PDB file of C-alpha atoms in Angstrom:
ATOM      1  CA  UNK A   1      66.153 101.758  96.723  1.00  0.00           C
ATOM      2  CA  UNK A   2      69.605 100.687  95.537  1.00  0.00           C
ATOM      3  CA  UNK A   3      70.573  97.112  96.554  1.00  0.00           C
ATOM      4  CA  UNK A   4      73.831  96.560  98.527  1.00  0.00           C
ATOM      5  CA  UNK A   5      75.686  94.966  95.627  1.00  0.00           C
ATOM      6  CA  UNK A   6      74.993  98.033  93.416  1.00  0.00           C
ATOM      7  CA  UNK A   7      76.147 100.385  96.171  1.00  0.00           C
ATOM      8  CA  UNK A   8      79.281  98.317  96.659  1.00  0.00           C
ATOM      9  CA  UNK A   9      80.048  98.673  92.868  1.00  0.00           C
ATOM     10  CA  UNK A  10      79.776 102.468  93.162  1.00  0.00           C
ATOM     11  CA  UNK A  11      82.072 102.512  96.163  1.00  0.00           C
ATOM     12  CA  UNK A  12      84.684 100.316  94.520  1.00  0.00           C
ATOM     13  CA  UNK A  13      84.588 102.518  91.425  1.00  0.00           C
ATOM     14  CA  UNK A  14      85.160 105.669  93.586  1.00  0.00           C
ATOM     15  CA  UNK A  15      88.053 103.947  95.372  1.00  0.00           C
ATOM     16  CA  UNK A  16      89.548 102.883  91.951  1.00  0.00           C
ATOM     17  CA  UNK A  17      89.446 106.477  90.676  1.00  0.00           C
ATOM     18  CA  UNK A  18      91.068 107.759  93.881  1.00  0.00           C
ATOM     19  CA  UNK A  19      93.869 105.258  93.818  1.00  0.00           C
ATOM     20  CA  UNK A  20      94.692 105.830  90.150  1.00  0.00           C
ATOM     21  CA  UNK A  21      94.601 109.597  90.561  1.00  0.00           C
ATOM     22  CA  UNK A  22      96.815 109.452  93.658  1.00  0.00           C
ATOM     23  CA  UNK A  23      99.206 107.124  91.883  1.00  0.00           C
ATOM     24  CA  UNK A  24      99.487 109.537  88.930  1.00  0.00           C
ATOM     25  CA  UNK A  25     100.063 112.458  91.266  1.00  0.00           C
ATOM     26  CA  UNK A  26     102.834 110.668  93.301  1.00  0.00           C
ATOM     27  CA  UNK A  27     104.622 109.655  90.184  1.00  0.00           C
ATOM     28  CA  UNK A  28     104.540 113.234  88.935  1.00  0.00           C
ATOM     29  CA  UNK A  29     105.893 114.562  92.250  1.00  0.00           C
ATOM     30  CA  UNK A  30     108.922 112.349  91.871  1.00  0.00           C
ATOM     31  CA  UNK A  31     110.311 114.713  89.202  1.00  0.00           C
ATOM     32  CA  UNK A  32     112.864 117.012  90.939  1.00  0.00           C
ATOM     33  CA  UNK A  33     111.981 120.688  91.008  1.00  0.00           C
ATOM     34  CA  UNK A  34     114.656 123.300  90.725  1.00  0.00           C
ATOM     35  CA  UNK A  35     115.841 124.928  93.953  1.00  0.00           C
ATOM     36  CA  UNK A  36     114.026 128.350  94.144  1.00  0.00           C
ATOM     37  CA  UNK A  37     116.769 129.761  96.363  1.00  0.00           C
ATOM     38  CA  UNK A  38     119.250 129.511  93.511  1.00  0.00           C
ATOM     39  CA  UNK A  39     119.153 132.044  90.763  1.00  0.00           C
ATOM     40  CA  UNK A  40     119.176 130.070  87.612  1.00  0.00           C
ATOM     41  CA  UNK A  41     120.895 131.241  84.534  1.00  0.00           C
ATOM     42  CA  UNK A  42     120.388 129.851  81.059  1.00  0.00           C
ATOM     43  CA  UNK A  43     123.205 127.367  81.421  1.00  0.00           C
ATOM     44  CA  UNK A  44     121.881 126.090  84.792  1.00  0.00           C
ATOM     45  CA  UNK A  45     118.345 125.747  83.397  1.00  0.00           C
ATOM     46  CA  UNK A  46     119.607 123.765  80.372  1.00  0.00           C
ATOM     47  CA  UNK A  47     121.652 121.522  82.719  1.00  0.00           C
ATOM     48  CA  UNK A  48     118.588 121.017  84.949  1.00  0.00           C
ATOM     49  CA  UNK A  49     116.405 120.095  82.024  1.00  0.00           C
ATOM     50  CA  UNK A  50     118.971 117.657  80.715  1.00  0.00           C
ATOM     51  CA  UNK A  51     119.280 116.064  84.138  1.00  0.00           C
ATOM     52  CA  UNK A  52     115.543 115.542  84.228  1.00  0.00           C
ATOM     53  CA  UNK A  53     115.266 113.725  80.899  1.00  0.00           C
ATOM     54  CA  UNK A  54     115.663 110.185  82.413  1.00  0.00           C
ATOM     55  CA  UNK A  55     112.955 111.000  85.001  1.00  0.00           C
ATOM     56  CA  UNK A  56     110.715 112.372  82.372  1.00  0.00           C
ATOM     57  CA  UNK A  57     111.177 109.301  80.217  1.00  0.00           C
ATOM     58  CA  UNK A  58     110.329 107.031  83.103  1.00  0.00           C
ATOM     59  CA  UNK A  59     107.385 109.213  83.963  1.00  0.00           C
ATOM     60  CA  UNK A  60     105.966 109.206  80.434  1.00  0.00           C
ATOM     61  CA  UNK A  61     106.438 105.407  80.158  1.00  0.00           C
ATOM     62  CA  UNK A  62     104.673 104.782  83.425  1.00  0.00           C
ATOM     63  CA  UNK A  63     101.948 107.335  82.654  1.00  0.00           C
ATOM     64  CA  UNK A  64     101.164 105.725  79.313  1.00  0.00           C
ATOM     65  CA  UNK A  65     101.231 102.153  80.707  1.00  0.00           C
ATOM     66  CA  UNK A  66      98.948 103.049  83.616  1.00  0.00           C
ATOM     67  CA  UNK A  67      96.785 105.015  81.235  1.00  0.00           C
ATOM     68  CA  UNK A  68      96.212 101.816  79.193  1.00  0.00           C
ATOM     69  CA  UNK A  69      95.251 100.018  82.379  1.00  0.00           C
ATOM     70  CA  UNK A  70      92.927 102.861  83.456  1.00  0.00           C
ATOM     71  CA  UNK A  71      91.160 102.718  80.107  1.00  0.00           C
ATOM     72  CA  UNK A  72      90.796  98.937  80.529  1.00  0.00           C
ATOM     73  CA  UNK A  73      89.500  99.517  84.038  1.00  0.00           C
ATOM     74  CA  UNK A  74      86.848 101.925  82.782  1.00  0.00           C
ATOM     75  CA  UNK A  75      85.802  99.451  80.162  1.00  0.00           C
ATOM     76  CA  UNK A  76      85.643  96.694  82.737  1.00  0.00           C
ATOM     77  CA  UNK A  77      83.584  98.828  85.106  1.00  0.00           C
ATOM     78  CA  UNK A  78      81.014  99.548  82.394  1.00  0.00           C
ATOM     79  CA  UNK A  79      80.330  95.792  82.066  1.00  0.00           C
ATOM     80  CA  UNK A  80      79.286  95.263  85.742  1.00  0.00           C
ATOM     81  CA  UNK A  81      76.087  96.468  87.356  1.00  0.00           C
ATOM     82  CA  UNK A  82      76.738  94.755  90.777  1.00  0.00           C
ATOM     83  CA  UNK A  83      79.694  93.749  92.912  1.00  0.00           C
ATOM     84  CA  UNK A  84      80.074  90.764  95.178  1.00  0.00           C
ATOM     85  CA  UNK A  85      82.807  89.940  97.679  1.00  0.00           C
ATOM     86  CA  UNK A  86      85.031  88.156  95.152  1.00  0.00           C
ATOM     87  CA  UNK A  87      84.770  90.945  92.704  1.00  0.00           C
ATOM     88  CA  UNK A  88      85.719  93.463  95.383  1.00  0.00           C
ATOM     89  CA  UNK A  89      88.779  91.464  96.441  1.00  0.00           C
ATOM     90  CA  UNK A  90      89.910  91.106  92.914  1.00  0.00           C
ATOM     91  CA  UNK A  91      89.644  94.858  92.370  1.00  0.00           C
ATOM     92  CA  UNK A  92      91.595  95.412  95.603  1.00  0.00           C
ATOM     93  CA  UNK A  93      94.285  93.097  94.247  1.00  0.00           C
ATOM     94  CA  UNK A  94      94.612  95.200  91.088  1.00  0.00           C
ATOM     95  CA  UNK A  95      94.584  98.434  93.079  1.00  0.00           C
ATOM     96  CA  UNK A  96      97.448  97.120  95.269  1.00  0.00           C
ATOM     97  CA  UNK A  97      99.573  96.987  92.137  1.00  0.00           C
ATOM     98  CA  UNK A  98      98.502 100.600  91.135  1.00  0.00           C
ATOM     99  CA  UNK A  99      99.422 101.828  94.631  1.00  0.00           C
ATOM    100  CA  UNK A 100     102.866 100.244  94.352  1.00  0.00           C
ATOM    101  CA  UNK A 101     103.674 101.944  91.045  1.00  0.00           C
ATOM    102  CA  UNK A 102     105.033 105.190  92.605  1.00  0.00           C
ATOM    103  CA  UNK A 103     107.513 103.084  94.674  1.00  0.00           C
ATOM    104  CA  UNK A 104     108.811 100.947  91.763  1.00  0.00           C
ATOM    105  CA  UNK A 105     108.807 104.035  89.504  1.00  0.00           C
ATOM    106  CA  UNK A 106     111.098 105.820  92.022  1.00  0.00           C
ATOM    107  CA  UNK A 107     113.406 102.757  92.073  1.00  0.00           C
ATOM    108  CA  UNK A 108     113.521 102.707  88.287  1.00  0.00           C
ATOM    109  CA  UNK A 109     114.336 106.443  88.250  1.00  0.00           C
ATOM    110  CA  UNK A 110     117.269 105.859  90.604  1.00  0.00           C
ATOM    111  CA  UNK A 111     118.596 102.722  88.750  1.00  0.00           C
ATOM    112  CA  UNK A 112     117.080 102.649  85.266  1.00  0.00           C
ATOM    113  CA  UNK A 113     119.468 100.067  83.856  1.00  0.00           C
ATOM    114  CA  UNK A 114     119.236  97.562  86.734  1.00  0.00           C
ATOM    115  CA  UNK A 115     117.555  94.391  85.476  1.00  0.00           C
ATOM    116  CA  UNK A 116     116.217  93.526  88.986  1.00  0.00           C
ATOM    117  CA  UNK A 117     114.389  96.828  89.219  1.00  0.00           C
ATOM    118  CA  UNK A 118     113.021  96.436  85.711  1.00  0.00           C
ATOM    119  CA  UNK A 119     111.711  92.960  86.536  1.00  0.00           C
ATOM    120  CA  UNK A 120     110.102  94.279  89.759  1.00  0.00           C
ATOM    121  CA  UNK A 121     108.449  97.083  87.817  1.00  0.00           C
ATOM    122  CA  UNK A 122     107.076  94.693  85.220  1.00  0.00           C
ATOM    123  CA  UNK A 123     105.824  92.306  87.863  1.00  0.00           C
ATOM    124  CA  UNK A 124     103.754  95.080  89.453  1.00  0.00           C
ATOM    125  CA  UNK A 125     102.213  95.775  85.990  1.00  0.00           C
ATOM    126  CA  UNK A 126     101.567  92.096  85.559  1.00  0.00           C
ATOM    127  CA  UNK A 127      99.812  92.015  88.951  1.00  0.00           C
ATOM    128  CA  UNK A 128      97.467  94.768  87.866  1.00  0.00           C
ATOM    129  CA  UNK A 129      96.617  93.036  84.551  1.00  0.00           C
ATOM    130  CA  UNK A 130      96.371  89.533  86.191  1.00  0.00           C
ATOM    131  CA  UNK A 131      93.678  90.698  88.685  1.00  0.00           C
ATOM    132  CA  UNK A 132      91.835  92.544  85.947  1.00  0.00           C
ATOM    133  CA  UNK A 133      91.834  89.344  83.889  1.00  0.00           C
ATOM    134  CA  UNK A 134      90.489  87.380  86.911  1.00  0.00           C
ATOM    135  CA  UNK A 135      87.778  90.054  87.324  1.00  0.00           C
ATOM    136  CA  UNK A 136      86.704  89.589  83.696  1.00  0.00           C
ATOM    137  CA  UNK A 137      86.577  85.763  84.135  1.00  0.00           C
ATOM    138  CA  UNK A 138      84.645  86.150  87.454  1.00  0.00           C
ATOM    139  CA  UNK A 139      82.023  88.287  85.608  1.00  0.00           C
ATOM    140  CA  UNK A 140      81.552  85.463  83.048  1.00  0.00           C
ATOM    141  CA  UNK A 141      81.180  82.949  85.884  1.00  0.00           C
ATOM    142  CA  UNK A 142      78.617  85.189  87.652  1.00  0.00           C
ATOM    143  CA  UNK A 143      76.624  86.675  84.715  1.00  0.00           C
ATOM    144  CA  UNK A 144      74.064  88.179  87.181  1.00  0.00           C
ATOM    145  CA  UNK A 145      76.762  90.743  88.046  1.00  0.00           C
ATOM    146  CA  UNK A 146      77.104  91.900  84.439  1.00  0.00           C
ATOM    147  CA  UNK A 147      75.014  94.459  82.609  1.00  0.00           C
ATOM    148  CA  UNK A 148      74.825  92.043  79.663  1.00  0.00           C
ATOM    149  CA  UNK A 149      76.698  88.701  79.321  1.00  0.00           C
ATOM    150  CA  UNK A 150      78.836  88.901  76.137  1.00  0.00           C
ATOM    151  CA  UNK A 151      78.465  86.594  73.172  1.00  0.00           C
ATOM    152  CA  UNK A 152      81.210  84.001  72.552  1.00  0.00           C
ATOM    153  CA  UNK A 153      83.028  86.099  69.849  1.00  0.00           C
ATOM    154  CA  UNK A 154      82.938  89.173  72.003  1.00  0.00           C
ATOM    155  CA  UNK A 155      84.349  87.157  74.953  1.00  0.00           C
ATOM    156  CA  UNK A 156      87.401  86.276  72.954  1.00  0.00           C
ATOM    157  CA  UNK A 157      87.980  89.876  72.050  1.00  0.00           C
ATOM    158  CA  UNK A 158      87.600  90.977  75.699  1.00  0.00           C
ATOM    159  CA  UNK A 159      89.914  88.203  76.832  1.00  0.00           C
ATOM    160  CA  UNK A 160      92.681  89.188  74.352  1.00  0.00           C
ATOM    161  CA  UNK A 161      92.293  92.903  75.105  1.00  0.00           C
ATOM    162  CA  UNK A 162      92.568  92.330  78.921  1.00  0.00           C
ATOM    163  CA  UNK A 163      95.434  89.840  78.551  1.00  0.00           C
ATOM    164  CA  UNK A 164      97.525  92.027  76.088  1.00  0.00           C
ATOM    165  CA  UNK A 165      99.238  94.391  78.558  1.00  0.00           C
ATOM    166  CA  UNK A 166     100.151  91.764  81.185  1.00  0.00           C
ATOM    167  CA  UNK A 167     101.351  89.505  78.346  1.00  0.00           C
ATOM    168  CA  UNK A 168     103.637  92.217  77.045  1.00  0.00           C
ATOM    169  CA  UNK A 169     104.846  92.948  80.631  1.00  0.00           C
ATOM    170  CA  UNK A 170     105.727  89.299  81.025  1.00  0.00           C
ATOM    171  CA  UNK A 171     107.657  89.481  77.791  1.00  0.00           C
ATOM    172  CA  UNK A 172     109.521  92.507  79.117  1.00  0.00           C
ATOM    173  CA  UNK A 173     110.610  90.480  82.114  1.00  0.00           C
ATOM    174  CA  UNK A 174     112.226  87.953  79.782  1.00  0.00           C
ATOM    175  CA  UNK A 175     113.900  90.755  77.843  1.00  0.00           C
ATOM    176  CA  UNK A 176     115.367  92.292  81.024  1.00  0.00           C
ATOM    177  CA  UNK A 177     116.399  89.014  82.681  1.00  0.00           C
ATOM    178  CA  UNK A 178     117.590  86.938  79.669  1.00  0.00           C
ATOM    179  CA  UNK A 179     118.522  89.444  76.999  1.00  0.00           C
ATOM    180  CA  UNK A 180     119.595  92.913  77.943  1.00  0.00           C
ATOM    181  CA  UNK A 181     118.161  95.646  80.175  1.00  0.00           C
ATOM    182  CA  UNK A 182     118.799  98.184  77.415  1.00  0.00           C
ATOM    183  CA  UNK A 183     115.938  96.643  75.412  1.00  0.00           C
ATOM    184  CA  UNK A 184     113.487  96.389  78.285  1.00  0.00           C
ATOM    185  CA  UNK A 185     111.746  99.745  77.786  1.00  0.00           C
ATOM    186  CA  UNK A 186     111.429  99.164  74.015  1.00  0.00           C
ATOM    187  CA  UNK A 187     109.540  95.917  74.635  1.00  0.00           C
ATOM    188  CA  UNK A 188     106.486  97.901  75.762  1.00  0.00           C
ATOM    189  CA  UNK A 189     106.140  99.322  72.242  1.00  0.00           C
ATOM    190  CA  UNK A 190     104.557  95.987  71.309  1.00  0.00           C
ATOM    191  CA  UNK A 191     101.417  97.348  72.924  1.00  0.00           C
ATOM    192  CA  UNK A 192     100.878  99.757  70.072  1.00  0.00           C
ATOM    193  CA  UNK A 193     100.489  97.182  67.256  1.00  0.00           C
ATOM    194  CA  UNK A 194      98.648  94.845  69.650  1.00  0.00           C
ATOM    195  CA  UNK A 195      95.937  97.431  70.381  1.00  0.00           C
ATOM    196  CA  UNK A 196      95.900  98.470  66.716  1.00  0.00           C
ATOM    197  CA  UNK A 197      95.194  94.885  65.717  1.00  0.00           C
ATOM    198  CA  UNK A 198      92.472  94.533  68.329  1.00  0.00           C
ATOM    199  CA  UNK A 199      90.787  97.771  67.180  1.00  0.00           C
ATOM    200  CA  UNK A 200      90.993  96.529  63.630  1.00  0.00           C
ATOM    201  CA  UNK A 201      89.493  93.201  64.459  1.00  0.00           C
ATOM    202  CA  UNK A 202      86.649  94.937  66.464  1.00  0.00           C
ATOM    203  CA  UNK A 203      85.493  96.817  63.380  1.00  0.00           C
TER     204      UNK A 203
END
C-alpha cells in the first residue's frame, strides 16, 4: 500500500500539471479572435493579423518562459519520491505565480512599454523560480524525500540550473526600471546561452 507522503506527491504533481495547463490555455485565449459577424476581406484580414502581432509576441515570450519553468518542474518532480507539508507549501507558492501569469500577461498586452507592468511580470516569474529553488534546497535538507541524494558536483549543477531563470528575471527588472523598457524583453534572451552553457557543462 502506498504511504501518505507518496500519495501526496502524486496529488501535487496532478495539481501542478492542471495549473500549468490552465495557465497556458488562459494566456492563449487572451488573443483577440475576429468578429464572425463581419465579412472579412483581404485588407481586413491583413489589418487584423497586424494588430495581433504585439499579442502574439507577448504570448510567445510567456509561453517560452513558462515552458522553461515547466521543464524545470518536471525535472524537479523526478527527484522526489515523497512529499511533506513543507514541500507541498513550497509547490503551492510556485503554482500561485503560475496562476498569476494570465493576469500579468493581459496587463503586458495592454501596456507593453510600461516599466511598472514589466517589473510586475518579471516579479511573478521570479516568484515561481524562487519557490522552485526553495523546493530544491528543501529536498537536500530532507534527503529521505528524494529518489537519490545528488553528489556535490551534481548539486552545484542543479542549483545553477534552477537559479538561472529567476536570476535572468531579476536582471530584467533592473533593465526595465533603471535602463529602458525597450530592452526589457530582450534581456530574457540571456536564458539561451545560459542553458547552452549548462548543457555543455553537463556533458
